[in-house]
Amino acid sequence: MQFKQDFFEQLVGFYSQVYPLPISNPHWLGWSDDAAKLIGLQKPNDELLMQLSANYAAPGASYYAQVYSGHQFGGYTPRLGDGRSIILGEAIGPNGAWDVALKGGGPTPYSRQGDGRAVMRSAVREFLVSEALAALNVPTSRALAVIGSDLPVWRESQETAAITVRLAKSHIRFGHFEYFFHSERGDTGKLTQLVNFTIQQHFPHLSADAAGYKQWFHEVVQSTAKMIAHWQSVGFAHGVMNTDNMSIIGDTFDFGPFAFLDTFKEGFVCNHSDHEGRYAFGQQPAVGLWNLKRLAQALAPIIESNDLIVALNTYQAALVKQYLSLMRAKLGLPQPSSNSNILSEAAQVKQDQQDLHLVGQLTVLLEANQLDYSNSLRRFGQVDPNRSDSALRNDMIDVAGFDTWYKAYQDRVGEVADVDVWQGNRNGVNPKYILRNYLAQEAIIDIEESGDNRKLLQLQQLLSRPFDEQPEMEDFAKRPPEWGQGLIMSCSS
Ligand code: AMP
Ligand code: MG
């Protein structure tokens, strides 16, 4: 790995230097070739294993933990910071630099009561989901590897520690800006410095002046909206959308008790500690805006309130636009760009509303009929819109309700010229395989019980090609068995 140290060198006072502590008997549990390529690495080797398990120093690494704060479940915590993630620096890759962080690398000045470690099950889950989301084309941080150990750690019972090697284009969170706003009231020096750095590193097309700041916040609103639209389209529930877990570049970030929907349920809550359902699946779009408002408050000293509000007001439309585009592709509804006669603005708005309604009605049907979200969408690869019977119909209990929906759907899709091509396109955007909680759980149990990581590797391989038929892996596309239904994860990771 070849590092540069822009954050470390330019943002003194925004982090604490801290060395990671080794984990004993380190071994690769997982390695992502795809993530490795991003930073110019090929295959894992022993030297790298020793470096990434903190047993040897990595040449060129700086080792630091960033300070930030954030709103957690609606309440402000004035100081959080990296309690168990230690950044080595920005590794230079063929297409840009990626922060390399050891998540679970040991205590830092921000650990509070925590031990600075990650348990194997949570490290494995973060590794798997990072790479699975990337393969689904959802903006996300990545995971180079997950390293197991025999270091004991205590949660509800004794477990073993592991490290996820996280790659992120940025570790800067909404909570960074909140920290320097709330802690340095009146003095905007550090806040401005952080905004300038963020723009220079991640929004290089913008200038570090008033006009640039305004446009920058607009782009943050847009990318956050797009990220959440992606989540809603693939049925992903993040679980802990605290502002300290929101990346400033709109990547899915900091995975805890996340889950993909099995049975579609708007009110699905994946986080055991989320008693009020604040971060329920269907709440995510609204929470994204709430979080952006907290960010806007922190930026108010350096960006005109009116400009912040104008940008916030673009959120909903941006989210709906992205969501509609993704869902139109999934259902095979014509995209606006493919209309042979371009619609007037008013007609397009009407069309959008109708399509949104059609999509919404489908999810209502899925929920009422207790159907699996991903598998139901995958069915569109077998639907022939030219015919009145359809593969989906057989899954429904409320057949009459479905028939009404399907009629409206057929009208909208129109006559399909080449059904094979149409169905192939549906299969190219509706995954056959997603990271169901029970699958991750099975892989974790194997490792816990006998150190056997073969299921983990198999799952990782499978999820790197989520849209491809993989006949020998058919079982992995199934809905969860009874024990794996509605698995709810705790935050004790
Ligand atoms: P999270 O909910 O994982 O995003 O974590 C919220 C905050 O708690 C962050 O500041 C983390 O760094 C910190 N934290 C979580 N787990 C630990 C741990 N085991 N040791 C120290 N800090 C932790
Ligand atoms: Mg976090």
Short mmCIF file of C-alpha atoms and ligand atoms in Angstrom, two decimals:
data_model
loop_
_atom_site.label_atom_id
_atom_site.label_comp_id
_atom_site.label_asym_id
_atom_site.label_seq_id
_atom_site.Cartn_x
_atom_site.Cartn_y
_atom_site.Cartn_z
CA MET A 1 0.00 0.00 0.00
CA GLN A 2 1.22 3.42 -0.88
CA PHE A 3 -0.16 6.15 1.33
CA LYS A 4 -0.64 9.86 1.21
CA GLN A 5 -1.58 11.68 4.39
CA ASP A 6 -3.69 14.67 3.40
CA PHE A 7 -6.13 14.50 6.32
CA PHE A 8 -3.37 13.85 8.82
CA GLU A 9 -1.14 16.62 7.53
CA GLN A 10 -3.74 19.26 6.76
CA LEU A 11 -6.24 18.79 9.59
CA VAL A 12 -4.14 18.80 12.72
CA GLY A 13 -6.58 19.19 15.62
CA PHE A 14 -9.23 17.07 13.94
CA TYR A 15 -7.93 13.72 15.18
CA SER A 16 -5.76 12.00 17.77
CA GLN A 17 -2.79 9.96 16.76
CA VAL A 18 -3.16 6.48 18.20
CA TYR A 19 -1.56 3.15 17.44
CA PRO A 20 -3.67 0.08 16.96
CA LEU A 21 -3.11 -2.88 19.27
CA PRO A 22 -2.44 -6.27 17.71
CA ILE A 23 -4.91 -9.12 17.67
CA SER A 24 -3.41 -12.53 18.42
CA ASN A 25 -3.23 -15.41 15.99
CA PRO A 26 -4.54 -13.33 13.09
CA HIS A 27 -5.92 -15.13 10.06
CA TRP A 28 -7.76 -14.08 6.94
CA LEU A 29 -11.44 -14.81 7.23
CA GLY A 30 -12.25 -12.95 4.05
CA TRP A 31 -10.54 -10.95 1.33
CA SER A 32 -12.10 -8.98 -1.50
CA ASP A 33 -10.16 -9.03 -4.77
CA ASP A 34 -12.47 -6.31 -6.09
CA ALA A 35 -11.74 -4.00 -3.17
CA ALA A 36 -8.02 -4.82 -3.34
CA LYS A 37 -7.86 -3.59 -6.94
CA LEU A 38 -9.13 -0.19 -5.79
CA ILE A 39 -5.87 0.39 -3.93
CA GLY A 40 -3.61 -1.46 -6.34
CA LEU A 41 -3.28 -4.68 -4.34
CA GLN A 42 -3.48 -8.17 -5.77
CA LYS A 43 -3.60 -11.14 -3.44
CA PRO A 44 -3.35 -11.31 0.33
CA ASN A 45 0.04 -12.21 1.79
CA ASP A 46 1.51 -12.79 5.25
CA GLU A 47 3.22 -9.43 5.44
CA LEU A 48 -0.09 -7.68 4.82
CA LEU A 49 -1.85 -9.90 7.33
CA MET A 50 0.62 -8.85 10.01
CA GLN A 51 0.23 -5.18 9.09
CA LEU A 52 -3.55 -5.17 8.98
CA SER A 53 -3.85 -7.08 12.25
CA ALA A 54 -1.63 -4.40 13.83
CA ASN A 55 1.15 -6.87 14.57
CA TYR A 56 3.59 -4.93 12.34
CA ALA A 57 3.51 -1.28 11.42
CA ALA A 58 2.43 -0.59 7.85
CA PRO A 59 5.09 1.48 6.06
CA GLY A 60 3.82 5.00 5.38
CA ALA A 61 0.82 4.72 7.72
CA SER A 62 0.03 7.52 10.19
CA TYR A 63 -2.55 5.88 12.50
CA TYR A 64 -5.16 8.26 13.79
CA ALA A 65 -8.71 8.39 15.11
CA GLN A 66 -10.96 11.25 14.01
CA VAL A 67 -13.08 13.35 16.34
CA TYR A 68 -16.74 13.99 15.56
CA SER A 69 -20.08 14.15 17.32
CA GLY A 70 -23.59 13.41 16.17
CA HIS A 71 -27.28 13.06 16.76
CA GLN A 72 -27.98 9.55 18.00
CA PHE A 73 -31.65 8.52 17.88
CA GLY A 74 -32.60 12.17 17.81
CA GLY A 75 -30.47 13.37 20.72
CA TYR A 76 -27.19 15.22 20.40
CA THR A 77 -24.03 13.60 21.78
CA PRO A 78 -21.36 16.30 21.93
CA ARG A 79 -18.38 14.01 21.46
CA LEU A 80 -18.17 10.64 19.75
CA GLY A 81 -15.20 10.10 17.49
CA ASP A 82 -13.61 6.89 16.22
CA GLY A 83 -13.85 4.68 19.28
CA ARG A 84 -12.55 1.60 17.57
CA SER A 85 -11.54 2.53 14.07
CA ILE A 86 -8.00 3.63 13.35
CA ILE A 87 -7.15 5.14 9.99
CA LEU A 88 -3.79 4.40 8.38
CA GLY A 89 -3.98 7.10 5.72
CA GLU A 90 -5.17 7.43 2.15
CA ALA A 91 -3.98 4.52 0.02
CA ILE A 92 -3.32 5.54 -3.55
CA GLY A 93 -5.12 3.44 -6.15
CA PRO A 94 -5.38 3.49 -9.92
CA ASN A 95 -8.53 5.66 -9.77
CA GLY A 96 -8.03 7.74 -6.69
CA ALA A 97 -7.26 7.36 -3.02
CA TRP A 98 -9.11 5.39 -0.36
CA ASP A 99 -8.82 5.76 3.39
CA VAL A 100 -7.74 2.48 4.93
CA ALA A 101 -9.12 1.91 8.42
CA LEU A 102 -8.79 -0.92 10.90
CA LYS A 103 -12.26 -1.21 12.40
CA GLY A 104 -11.77 -3.01 15.71
CA GLY A 105 -8.14 -1.94 15.89
CA GLY A 106 -8.15 -1.17 19.61
CA PRO A 107 -9.02 1.64 22.01
CA THR A 108 -8.67 5.31 21.13
CA PRO A 109 -9.22 8.54 23.10
CA TYR A 110 -12.84 8.32 21.87
CA SER A 111 -13.60 4.81 23.10
CA ARG A 112 -15.51 5.99 26.18
CA GLN A 113 -16.58 2.76 27.94
CA GLY A 114 -15.88 0.60 24.88
CA ASP A 115 -12.95 -1.76 24.38
CA GLY A 116 -12.10 -0.55 20.89
CA ARG A 117 -12.77 -3.96 19.43
CA ALA A 118 -15.24 -5.48 17.02
CA VAL A 119 -16.59 -8.98 17.50
CA MET A 120 -16.14 -11.43 14.67
CA ARG A 121 -19.87 -11.57 13.82
CA SER A 122 -20.12 -7.81 13.29
CA ALA A 123 -16.82 -7.64 11.41
CA VAL A 124 -17.96 -10.41 9.08
CA ARG A 125 -21.32 -8.73 8.52
CA GLU A 126 -19.67 -5.42 7.63
CA PHE A 127 -17.28 -7.16 5.26
CA LEU A 128 -20.06 -9.03 3.49
CA VAL A 129 -22.50 -6.16 3.20
CA SER A 130 -19.97 -3.63 1.96
CA GLU A 131 -19.04 -5.83 -0.94
CA ALA A 132 -22.63 -6.99 -1.54
CA LEU A 133 -23.94 -3.42 -1.75
CA ALA A 134 -21.13 -2.45 -4.11
CA ALA A 135 -22.08 -5.34 -6.40
CA LEU A 136 -25.67 -4.04 -6.34
CA ASN A 137 -24.35 -0.65 -7.49
CA VAL A 138 -25.35 1.03 -4.24
CA PRO A 139 -22.89 3.77 -3.19
CA THR A 140 -20.98 2.39 -0.22
CA SER A 141 -17.74 2.18 1.67
CA ARG A 142 -15.85 -1.01 0.88
CA ALA A 143 -14.13 -3.78 2.78
CA LEU A 144 -10.74 -5.12 1.78
CA ALA A 145 -10.68 -7.93 4.29
CA VAL A 146 -11.87 -9.34 7.56
CA ILE A 147 -9.25 -10.76 9.88
CA GLY A 148 -10.09 -13.22 12.64
CA SER A 149 -8.14 -13.76 15.85
CA ASP A 150 -8.25 -15.66 19.11
CA LEU A 151 -8.36 -12.51 21.21
CA PRO A 152 -11.28 -12.80 23.63
CA VAL A 153 -13.72 -9.91 23.97
CA TRP A 154 -16.74 -9.62 26.22
CA ARG A 155 -20.21 -8.66 25.08
CA GLU A 156 -23.25 -10.54 26.46
CA SER A 157 -20.84 -13.48 26.59
CA GLN A 158 -17.26 -14.11 25.56
CA GLU A 159 -16.58 -13.80 21.85
CA THR A 160 -13.49 -13.31 19.71
CA ALA A 161 -12.24 -10.07 18.22
CA ALA A 162 -11.84 -9.42 14.52
CA ILE A 163 -10.85 -6.49 12.34
CA THR A 164 -12.64 -5.28 9.24
CA VAL A 165 -10.28 -3.45 6.94
CA ARG A 166 -12.51 -0.70 5.68
CA LEU A 167 -11.85 1.33 2.54
CA ALA A 168 -13.71 4.60 2.22
CA LYS A 169 -13.22 7.49 -0.16
CA SER A 170 -13.88 9.63 2.89
CA HIS A 171 -14.47 9.04 6.58
CA ILE A 172 -15.89 12.54 6.99
CA ARG A 173 -19.38 12.37 8.46
CA PHE A 174 -22.18 14.86 9.06
CA GLY A 175 -21.10 14.57 12.69
CA HIS A 176 -17.68 16.10 11.91
CA PHE A 177 -19.32 19.40 11.00
CA GLU A 178 -21.66 19.22 13.96
CA TYR A 179 -18.70 18.74 16.28
CA PHE A 180 -16.86 21.85 15.11
CA PHE A 181 -20.05 23.89 15.04
CA HIS A 182 -21.19 22.96 18.56
CA SER A 183 -17.80 22.82 20.25
CA GLU A 184 -16.33 26.01 18.78
CA ARG A 185 -19.38 28.22 18.93
CA GLY A 186 -18.69 31.56 17.39
CA ASP A 187 -15.31 30.53 15.98
CA THR A 188 -15.83 29.25 12.47
CA GLY A 189 -12.15 28.69 11.73
CA LYS A 190 -12.11 24.92 12.04
CA LEU A 191 -15.54 24.49 10.46
CA THR A 192 -14.38 26.47 7.43
CA GLN A 193 -11.13 24.54 7.29
CA LEU A 194 -13.06 21.27 7.26
CA VAL A 195 -15.44 22.42 4.54
CA ASN A 196 -12.51 23.62 2.44
CA PHE A 197 -10.72 20.31 2.88
CA THR A 198 -13.86 18.33 2.00
CA ILE A 199 -14.37 20.36 -1.15
CA GLN A 200 -10.75 20.16 -2.20
CA GLN A 201 -10.59 16.39 -1.67
CA HIS A 202 -14.03 15.21 -2.71
CA PHE A 203 -15.66 17.98 -4.72
CA PRO A 204 -12.66 19.24 -6.69
CA HIS A 205 -14.89 20.78 -9.36
CA LEU A 206 -16.07 23.35 -6.77
CA SER A 207 -14.31 26.42 -5.45
CA ALA A 208 -13.69 27.02 -1.74
CA ASP A 209 -15.71 30.24 -1.58
CA ALA A 210 -19.29 31.30 -0.89
CA ALA A 211 -20.56 30.15 -4.29
CA GLY A 212 -18.71 26.84 -3.94
CA TYR A 213 -20.05 26.23 -0.41
CA LYS A 214 -23.60 26.77 -1.56
CA GLN A 215 -23.23 24.35 -4.47
CA TRP A 216 -21.39 21.88 -2.25
CA PHE A 217 -24.26 21.64 0.21
CA HIS A 218 -26.66 21.23 -2.69
CA GLU A 219 -24.58 18.28 -3.93
CA VAL A 220 -24.47 16.74 -0.45
CA VAL A 221 -28.28 16.90 -0.35
CA GLN A 222 -28.47 15.31 -3.79
CA SER A 223 -26.06 12.46 -3.11
CA THR A 224 -27.69 11.65 0.23
CA ALA A 225 -31.09 11.54 -1.46
CA LYS A 226 -29.74 9.27 -4.18
CA MET A 227 -28.10 6.91 -1.70
CA ILE A 228 -31.34 6.50 0.22
CA ALA A 229 -33.29 5.97 -3.00
CA HIS A 230 -30.91 3.11 -3.72
CA TRP A 231 -31.55 1.63 -0.28
CA GLN A 232 -35.30 1.77 -0.76
CA SER A 233 -35.04 0.18 -4.20
CA VAL A 234 -33.01 -2.83 -3.02
CA GLY A 235 -34.85 -3.19 0.29
CA PHE A 236 -31.91 -2.26 2.49
CA ALA A 237 -32.46 -1.05 6.05
CA HIS A 238 -29.40 0.63 7.55
CA GLY A 239 -30.60 0.42 11.13
CA VAL A 240 -28.56 3.20 12.77
CA MET A 241 -28.96 6.37 10.73
CA ASN A 242 -27.40 8.58 13.36
CA THR A 243 -25.72 11.65 11.89
CA ASP A 244 -22.31 10.27 12.85
CA ASN A 245 -23.01 7.37 10.49
CA MET A 246 -23.84 9.58 7.49
CA SER A 247 -20.93 10.07 5.12
CA ILE A 248 -20.54 13.49 3.57
CA ILE A 249 -20.06 11.95 0.11
CA GLY A 250 -23.29 9.93 0.19
CA ASP A 251 -21.82 6.48 0.65
CA THR A 252 -23.54 3.88 2.80
CA PHE A 253 -21.40 3.82 5.89
CA ASP A 254 -20.88 2.28 9.33
CA PHE A 255 -22.80 -0.94 9.34
CA GLY A 256 -24.38 -2.31 12.48
CA PRO A 257 -27.69 -4.12 12.72
CA PHE A 258 -28.55 -3.55 9.02
CA ALA A 259 -30.80 -5.94 7.11
CA PHE A 260 -32.17 -6.54 3.66
CA LEU A 261 -35.92 -7.04 3.66
CA ASP A 262 -37.07 -10.57 3.29
CA THR A 263 -40.86 -10.22 3.46
CA PHE A 264 -41.76 -6.69 2.41
CA LYS A 265 -42.74 -4.59 5.38
CA GLU A 266 -42.76 -0.81 5.28
CA GLY A 267 -42.44 -0.61 9.07
CA PHE A 268 -39.62 -3.16 9.31
CA VAL A 269 -37.14 -2.38 12.10
CA CYS A 270 -33.85 -4.28 12.06
CA ASN A 271 -32.27 -2.73 15.15
CA HIS A 272 -33.08 -4.36 18.45
CA SER A 273 -32.42 -1.08 20.30
CA ASP A 274 -34.71 0.99 18.05
CA HIS A 275 -37.83 0.70 20.20
CA GLU A 276 -39.72 3.50 18.49
CA GLY A 277 -38.94 2.40 14.97
CA ARG A 278 -37.15 5.65 14.28
CA TYR A 279 -35.04 3.94 11.63
CA ALA A 280 -37.72 1.66 10.23
CA PHE A 281 -37.30 0.83 6.55
CA GLY A 282 -40.06 3.19 5.44
CA GLN A 283 -38.73 6.02 7.62
CA GLN A 284 -35.33 6.18 5.95
CA PRO A 285 -36.18 8.85 3.36
CA ALA A 286 -37.57 11.16 6.06
CA VAL A 287 -34.63 10.49 8.37
CA GLY A 288 -32.20 11.37 5.59
CA LEU A 289 -33.77 14.82 5.41
CA TRP A 290 -33.81 15.19 9.18
CA ASN A 291 -30.10 14.39 9.23
CA LEU A 292 -29.40 16.87 6.44
CA LYS A 293 -31.17 19.53 8.51
CA ARG A 294 -28.82 18.85 11.41
CA LEU A 295 -25.94 19.25 9.00
CA ALA A 296 -27.45 22.48 7.67
CA GLN A 297 -27.66 23.87 11.21
CA ALA A 298 -23.98 23.18 11.67
CA LEU A 299 -23.17 24.91 8.39
CA ALA A 300 -25.36 27.95 9.02
CA PRO A 301 -22.43 30.10 10.21
CA ILE A 302 -20.77 29.83 6.80
CA ILE A 303 -23.60 29.28 4.32
CA GLU A 304 -26.59 31.59 3.94
CA SER A 305 -29.67 30.12 5.63
CA ASN A 306 -31.72 30.73 2.54
CA ASP A 307 -29.24 28.79 0.40
CA LEU A 308 -29.32 25.91 2.87
CA ILE A 309 -33.10 25.85 2.80
CA VAL A 310 -33.29 26.02 -0.98
CA ALA A 311 -30.93 23.02 -1.16
CA LEU A 312 -32.87 21.07 1.49
CA ASN A 313 -36.01 21.70 -0.53
CA THR A 314 -34.53 19.76 -3.45
CA TYR A 315 -34.14 16.62 -1.35
CA GLN A 316 -37.50 15.03 -1.83
CA ALA A 317 -37.64 15.53 -5.58
CA ALA A 318 -34.09 14.20 -5.96
CA LEU A 319 -34.91 11.11 -3.95
CA VAL A 320 -38.12 10.42 -5.84
CA LYS A 321 -36.43 10.96 -9.18
CA GLN A 322 -33.68 8.47 -8.40
CA TYR A 323 -36.08 5.99 -6.83
CA LEU A 324 -38.41 6.18 -9.83
CA SER A 325 -35.57 5.66 -12.23
CA LEU A 326 -34.39 2.57 -10.34
CA MET A 327 -37.89 1.16 -9.90
CA ARG A 328 -38.88 1.81 -13.50
CA ALA A 329 -35.89 -0.26 -14.55
CA LYS A 330 -36.85 -3.01 -12.11
CA LEU A 331 -40.47 -3.18 -13.28
CA GLY A 332 -39.80 -2.44 -16.91
CA LEU A 333 -41.72 0.83 -16.99
CA PRO A 334 -40.49 3.11 -19.77
CA GLN A 335 -37.98 5.73 -18.60
CA PRO A 336 -38.77 9.36 -19.46
CA SER A 337 -35.75 9.52 -21.76
CA SER A 338 -37.06 6.62 -23.81
CA ASN A 339 -40.42 8.24 -24.55
CA SER A 340 -40.57 8.68 -28.29
CA ASN A 341 -42.40 11.97 -27.89
CA ILE A 342 -40.91 14.02 -25.07
CA LEU A 343 -43.64 14.97 -22.63
CA SER A 344 -44.40 18.48 -21.53
CA GLU A 345 -43.28 19.26 -18.00
CA ALA A 346 -46.80 19.00 -16.63
CA ALA A 347 -47.43 15.71 -18.40
CA GLN A 348 -44.14 14.34 -17.07
CA VAL A 349 -45.07 15.28 -13.51
CA LYS A 350 -48.35 13.44 -13.96
CA GLN A 351 -46.58 10.44 -15.43
CA ASP A 352 -44.16 10.39 -12.49
CA GLN A 353 -47.03 10.47 -10.02
CA GLN A 354 -48.76 7.62 -11.82
CA ASP A 355 -45.61 5.52 -11.88
CA LEU A 356 -44.88 6.21 -8.24
CA HIS A 357 -48.40 5.12 -7.45
CA LEU A 358 -47.96 1.94 -9.48
CA VAL A 359 -44.75 1.10 -7.63
CA GLY A 360 -46.34 1.96 -4.29
CA GLN A 361 -49.35 -0.23 -5.03
CA LEU A 362 -47.04 -3.11 -5.83
CA THR A 363 -45.32 -2.79 -2.46
CA VAL A 364 -48.75 -2.64 -0.79
CA LEU A 365 -49.62 -5.91 -2.53
CA LEU A 366 -46.33 -7.48 -1.49
CA GLU A 367 -46.90 -6.48 2.11
CA ALA A 368 -50.55 -7.60 2.14
CA ASN A 369 -49.61 -10.94 0.59
CA GLN A 370 -46.52 -11.30 2.80
CA LEU A 371 -44.24 -11.77 -0.15
CA ASP A 372 -40.50 -11.62 -0.32
CA TYR A 373 -39.32 -8.28 -1.71
CA SER A 374 -36.30 -9.32 -3.78
CA ASN A 375 -37.73 -12.59 -5.01
CA SER A 376 -40.93 -10.88 -6.10
CA LEU A 377 -39.03 -8.30 -8.13
CA ARG A 378 -36.87 -11.04 -9.60
CA ARG A 379 -40.12 -12.51 -10.92
CA PHE A 380 -40.29 -9.67 -13.43
CA GLY A 381 -37.62 -11.57 -15.32
CA GLN A 382 -40.35 -14.15 -16.02
CA VAL A 383 -43.23 -11.77 -16.60
CA ASP A 384 -44.46 -11.31 -20.15
CA PRO A 385 -46.34 -8.01 -20.15
CA ASN A 386 -48.00 -8.96 -23.45
CA ARG A 387 -49.89 -11.74 -21.67
CA SER A 388 -52.59 -11.43 -19.07
CA ASP A 389 -51.40 -14.35 -16.94
CA SER A 390 -48.12 -13.76 -15.14
CA ALA A 391 -45.58 -15.49 -12.97
CA LEU A 392 -46.22 -13.05 -10.16
CA ARG A 393 -49.93 -13.74 -10.05
CA ASN A 394 -49.38 -17.27 -8.75
CA ASP A 395 -47.62 -15.91 -5.67
CA MET A 396 -50.59 -13.80 -4.61
CA ILE A 397 -53.34 -14.69 -2.19
CA ASP A 398 -55.29 -11.56 -3.16
CA VAL A 399 -55.46 -12.47 -6.84
CA ALA A 400 -58.23 -9.98 -7.59
CA GLY A 401 -56.18 -7.14 -6.09
CA PHE A 402 -53.22 -8.23 -8.15
CA ASP A 403 -55.25 -8.43 -11.37
CA THR A 404 -56.36 -4.82 -10.96
CA TRP A 405 -52.78 -3.74 -10.43
CA TYR A 406 -51.49 -5.83 -13.31
CA LYS A 407 -54.00 -4.37 -15.74
CA ALA A 408 -52.78 -0.85 -14.94
CA TYR A 409 -49.21 -2.10 -15.18
CA GLN A 410 -49.76 -3.66 -18.61
CA ASP A 411 -51.35 -0.46 -19.87
CA ARG A 412 -48.32 1.49 -18.77
CA VAL A 413 -45.71 -0.89 -20.16
CA GLY A 414 -47.47 -1.22 -23.51
CA GLU A 415 -46.63 -3.80 -26.14
CA VAL A 416 -43.18 -5.31 -25.65
CA ALA A 417 -41.44 -6.06 -28.95
CA ASP A 418 -38.82 -8.55 -27.76
CA VAL A 419 -39.89 -10.25 -24.54
CA ASP A 420 -36.60 -12.16 -24.08
CA VAL A 421 -34.59 -8.96 -24.18
CA TRP A 422 -37.11 -7.24 -21.90
CA GLN A 423 -36.92 -10.06 -19.36
CA GLY A 424 -33.11 -10.12 -19.55
CA ASN A 425 -33.07 -6.43 -18.72
CA ARG A 426 -35.22 -7.07 -15.67
CA ASN A 427 -32.82 -9.78 -14.48
CA GLY A 428 -29.95 -7.35 -14.92
CA VAL A 429 -31.39 -5.02 -12.27
CA ASN A 430 -33.34 -7.28 -9.91
CA PRO A 431 -30.87 -9.33 -7.89
CA LYS A 432 -31.39 -13.03 -7.49
CA TYR A 433 -29.12 -13.09 -4.46
CA ILE A 434 -29.02 -10.65 -1.56
CA LEU A 435 -27.30 -10.79 1.82
CA ARG A 436 -30.17 -12.19 3.85
CA ASN A 437 -29.53 -12.06 7.57
CA TYR A 438 -29.93 -15.78 7.96
CA LEU A 439 -27.25 -16.45 5.33
CA ALA A 440 -24.78 -14.20 7.11
CA GLN A 441 -25.77 -15.88 10.34
CA GLU A 442 -25.05 -19.36 8.96
CA ALA A 443 -21.61 -18.26 7.80
CA ILE A 444 -20.94 -16.72 11.22
CA ILE A 445 -22.06 -19.83 13.12
CA ASP A 446 -19.66 -22.00 11.10
CA ILE A 447 -16.78 -19.72 12.01
CA GLU A 448 -17.83 -19.53 15.65
CA GLU A 449 -18.19 -23.27 15.99
CA SER A 450 -15.20 -24.57 14.06
CA GLY A 451 -13.35 -21.67 12.47
CA ASP A 452 -14.68 -22.82 9.11
CA ASN A 453 -14.96 -19.81 6.80
CA ARG A 454 -15.98 -21.68 3.66
CA LYS A 455 -19.59 -20.51 3.82
CA LEU A 456 -18.40 -16.94 4.20
CA LEU A 457 -16.24 -17.25 1.10
CA GLN A 458 -19.03 -18.94 -0.80
CA LEU A 459 -21.45 -16.19 0.16
CA GLN A 460 -18.99 -13.48 -0.80
CA GLN A 461 -18.45 -15.08 -4.22
CA LEU A 462 -22.18 -15.45 -4.73
CA LEU A 463 -22.96 -11.86 -3.79
CA SER A 464 -20.25 -10.46 -6.02
CA ARG A 465 -22.52 -11.52 -8.95
CA PRO A 466 -25.97 -10.94 -7.50
CA PHE A 467 -27.78 -10.67 -10.83
CA ASP A 468 -26.42 -13.89 -12.37
CA GLU A 469 -28.21 -17.20 -12.24
CA GLN A 470 -25.90 -19.53 -10.27
CA PRO A 471 -27.83 -22.82 -10.45
CA GLU A 472 -25.67 -24.70 -7.95
CA MET A 473 -26.40 -21.91 -5.42
CA GLU A 474 -30.16 -21.90 -5.86
CA ASP A 475 -30.76 -22.50 -2.13
CA PHE A 476 -29.20 -19.14 -1.27
CA ALA A 477 -32.04 -17.36 -3.06
CA LYS A 478 -34.65 -18.88 -0.80
CA ARG A 479 -36.63 -17.03 1.80
CA PRO A 480 -35.34 -17.62 5.31
CA PRO A 481 -36.21 -20.78 7.18
CA GLU A 482 -38.35 -20.31 10.25
CA TRP A 483 -35.44 -19.70 12.61
CA GLY A 484 -34.05 -17.03 10.32
CA GLN A 485 -37.22 -14.98 9.87
CA GLY A 486 -37.19 -11.52 11.34
CA LEU A 487 -33.72 -11.94 12.85
CA ILE A 488 -33.13 -8.74 14.76
CA MET A 489 -29.60 -7.64 15.45
CA SER A 490 -28.37 -5.87 18.52
CA CYS A 491 -26.03 -2.88 18.54
CA SER A 492 -23.49 -4.70 20.72
CA SER A 493 -21.03 -5.15 17.94
P1 AMP B 1 -21.71 2.93 15.95
O1 AMP B 1 -23.11 2.84 16.45
O2 AMP B 1 -21.05 1.60 15.72
O3 AMP B 1 -21.57 3.83 14.79
O4 AMP B 1 -20.86 3.55 17.16
C1 AMP B 1 -21.19 4.74 17.81
C2 AMP B 1 -20.00 5.24 18.59
O5 AMP B 1 -19.58 4.27 19.55
C3 AMP B 1 -18.78 5.55 17.75
O6 AMP B 1 -18.15 6.64 18.30
C4 AMP B 1 -17.96 4.30 17.89
O7 AMP B 1 -16.61 4.52 17.66
C5 AMP B 1 -18.23 3.91 19.33
N1 AMP B 1 -18.06 2.47 19.59
C6 AMP B 1 -18.85 1.45 19.17
N2 AMP B 1 -18.39 0.27 19.60
C7 AMP B 1 -17.26 0.52 20.30
C8 AMP B 1 -16.31 -0.29 21.00
N3 AMP B 1 -16.42 -1.62 21.06
N4 AMP B 1 -15.27 0.34 21.59
C9 AMP B 1 -15.15 1.67 21.55
N5 AMP B 1 -16.00 2.48 20.93
C10 AMP B 1 -17.05 1.93 20.30
MG MG B 2 -20.54 4.90 13.77
#
